[in-house]
Amino acid sequence: MGKKWPTNENIHIGGIFKETFRDECGSSCAFYQVVGKRAKTLVELRPIRGEDFVDETCNLGLGQVLVRPLPGQFFEDAEIITVGVCTPSAIDGRNWLHGRGEDSWRCFSEMRDGEIAHLSGYDGFYAIDKLKKEGKLPS
C-alpha cells in the first residue's frame, strides 16, 4: 500500500489561512476564510480583509506594522479559489494548503485564534501612512 494522501477532515468551515509574500523590499500577507470543501482533498477559500495596527513591539522606522484577519469581512468582487490540502506540520500540527498561481505555487498556512501577522518594508510604510491619516498611530 502506498502513502496516504492528506485530507480536509481537520479543516473547518470558517477557518482562517494566511498567504505570506516576501521580497527584498519587505513582507506582506493576505488572509482567506474557508467557505467550503470539495471531495476529500480540496478546500474553497475566499479573501477577507485585514486590520493594520501598531503596538510597542513595532519599529515604525523600519515600516513594521501588525495585521489581524477580520473573519466574515469578505472582499465584494473576490473570487473563491480552490486549493489542495498538504500534510499538517510535524512541528505544531498547523494545517497547510497549496494551489497553483499564475506563475508559481501558492502556500497558505492555518492561523490560530488570536494570531496576528506582520507587514514590513514598503507595505508597512504604506500601512503606517494609512494609520496616520486615520488618526490611529500612537503619539
Short mmCIF file of C-alpha atoms in Angstrom, two decimals:
data_model
loop_
_atom_site.label_atom_id
_atom_site.label_comp_id
_atom_site.label_asym_id
_atom_site.label_seq_id
_atom_site.Cartn_x
_atom_site.Cartn_y
_atom_site.Cartn_z
CA MET A 1 0.00 0.00 0.00
CA GLY A 2 1.21 3.49 -0.83
CA LYS A 3 1.37 6.69 1.14
CA LYS A 4 -1.98 8.10 2.32
CA TRP A 5 -2.99 11.44 0.79
CA PRO A 6 -3.76 14.30 3.21
CA THR A 7 -7.48 15.05 3.63
CA ASN A 8 -9.53 18.09 4.55
CA GLU A 9 -11.20 16.39 7.55
CA ASN A 10 -9.30 18.60 10.08
CA ILE A 11 -10.04 21.84 8.23
CA HIS A 12 -13.16 23.64 9.38
CA ILE A 13 -15.55 25.94 7.52
CA GLY A 14 -14.79 29.44 8.81
CA GLY A 15 -11.11 28.68 9.47
CA ILE A 16 -8.57 31.39 8.56
CA PHE A 17 -5.48 30.86 6.41
CA LYS A 18 -2.66 33.29 5.60
CA GLU A 19 -0.62 33.64 2.42
CA THR A 20 2.72 35.39 3.01
CA PHE A 21 4.65 37.41 0.44
CA ARG A 22 8.33 38.26 0.91
CA ASP A 23 10.86 40.05 -1.26
CA GLU A 24 13.84 42.38 -0.93
CA CYS A 25 11.52 45.31 -0.13
CA GLY A 26 9.73 43.73 2.85
CA SER A 27 6.89 41.37 3.61
CA SER A 28 3.12 41.35 3.39
CA CYS A 29 0.27 38.86 3.67
CA ALA A 30 -3.30 38.15 2.63
CA PHE A 31 -5.99 36.38 4.64
CA TYR A 32 -8.53 33.82 3.43
CA GLN A 33 -11.51 32.16 5.09
CA VAL A 34 -12.58 28.59 4.40
CA VAL A 35 -16.03 28.69 2.77
CA GLY A 36 -16.33 25.13 1.53
CA LYS A 37 -14.80 21.71 0.98
CA ARG A 38 -14.70 19.68 -2.22
CA ALA A 39 -14.11 15.96 -2.30
CA LYS A 40 -11.68 14.88 0.42
CA THR A 41 -8.55 16.81 -0.56
CA LEU A 42 -9.74 20.26 -1.68
CA VAL A 43 -10.76 23.42 0.18
CA GLU A 44 -12.51 26.58 -1.08
CA LEU A 45 -11.08 29.89 0.17
CA ARG A 46 -12.44 33.42 -0.09
CA PRO A 47 -10.25 36.50 0.58
CA ILE A 48 -11.08 38.55 3.69
CA ARG A 49 -9.96 41.95 4.93
CA GLY A 50 -7.25 42.54 7.49
CA GLU A 51 -6.87 45.34 10.05
CA ASP A 52 -3.50 47.09 10.39
CA PHE A 53 -2.38 48.27 13.83
CA VAL A 54 0.76 49.12 15.82
CA ASP A 55 1.86 48.43 19.37
CA GLU A 56 5.06 48.79 21.41
CA THR A 57 6.71 45.88 19.54
CA CYS A 58 6.53 47.68 16.17
CA ASN A 59 9.52 49.59 14.81
CA LEU A 60 7.87 52.28 12.69
CA GLY A 61 11.25 53.39 11.32
CA LEU A 62 11.54 50.00 9.61
CA GLY A 63 7.92 50.01 8.49
CA GLN A 64 6.88 47.27 10.90
CA VAL A 65 3.11 47.02 11.36
CA LEU A 66 0.88 44.27 12.71
CA VAL A 67 -2.21 43.00 10.91
CA ARG A 68 -5.06 40.77 12.08
CA PRO A 69 -7.66 38.98 9.96
CA LEU A 70 -11.29 40.13 10.05
CA PRO A 71 -13.36 36.93 9.68
CA GLY A 72 -16.52 37.30 7.62
CA GLN A 73 -15.43 40.62 6.07
CA PHE A 74 -15.11 39.40 2.50
CA PHE A 75 -13.99 41.50 -0.46
CA GLU A 76 -17.09 42.02 -2.62
CA ASP A 77 -15.72 41.06 -6.04
CA ALA A 78 -13.15 38.50 -4.93
CA GLU A 79 -13.39 35.05 -6.44
CA ILE A 80 -13.42 31.85 -4.43
CA ILE A 81 -10.28 29.82 -5.06
CA THR A 82 -9.94 26.06 -4.74
CA VAL A 83 -6.70 24.73 -3.24
CA GLY A 84 -5.32 21.37 -2.20
CA VAL A 85 -4.59 20.07 1.27
CA CYS A 86 -0.99 19.42 2.37
CA THR A 87 0.27 17.24 5.19
CA PRO A 88 -0.01 19.13 8.51
CA SER A 89 3.19 20.49 10.05
CA ALA A 90 5.12 17.90 12.05
CA ILE A 91 6.26 20.70 14.40
CA ASP A 92 2.98 22.22 15.56
CA GLY A 93 0.22 20.38 13.68
CA ARG A 94 -0.72 23.52 11.73
CA ASN A 95 -2.65 22.81 8.52
CA TRP A 96 -1.25 23.91 5.15
CA LEU A 97 -2.90 24.36 1.77
CA HIS A 98 -1.42 24.88 -1.69
CA GLY A 99 -2.66 25.97 -5.07
CA ARG A 100 -1.36 26.91 -8.47
CA GLY A 101 -0.90 30.65 -9.04
CA GLU A 102 -0.30 32.42 -12.34
CA ASP A 103 3.42 31.72 -12.36
CA SER A 104 4.18 29.80 -9.17
CA TRP A 105 2.69 27.69 -6.39
CA ARG A 106 0.83 29.48 -3.59
CA CYS A 107 1.06 28.29 0.04
CA PHE A 108 -1.46 29.05 2.79
CA SER A 109 -0.82 28.42 6.50
CA GLU A 110 -3.56 28.00 9.09
CA MET A 111 -3.92 30.81 11.61
CA ARG A 112 -4.75 30.03 15.21
CA ASP A 113 -7.24 32.02 17.33
CA GLY A 114 -5.85 35.46 18.18
CA GLU A 115 -2.80 35.06 15.96
CA ILE A 116 -1.56 38.13 14.10
CA ALA A 117 0.76 38.71 11.14
CA HIS A 118 3.40 41.31 10.28
CA LEU A 119 3.95 43.79 7.48
CA SER A 120 7.32 45.41 6.86
CA GLY A 121 9.17 47.47 4.31
CA TYR A 122 7.16 49.27 1.63
CA ASP A 123 3.87 47.58 2.60
CA GLY A 124 4.47 48.52 6.24
CA PHE A 125 5.19 52.17 5.37
CA TYR A 126 2.03 52.28 3.26
CA ALA A 127 0.06 50.92 6.26
CA ILE A 128 1.70 53.49 8.58
CA ASP A 129 0.65 56.33 6.25
CA LYS A 130 -2.91 54.98 6.21
CA LEU A 131 -3.00 54.66 10.02
CA LYS A 132 -1.63 58.21 10.36
CA LYS A 133 -4.40 59.60 8.12
CA GLU A 134 -7.00 57.72 10.18
CA GLY A 135 -5.53 59.05 13.47
CA LYS A 136 -4.69 55.53 14.70
CA LEU A 137 -0.96 55.98 15.34
CA PRO A 138 0.19 56.41 18.95
CA SER A 139 1.84 59.73 19.68
#
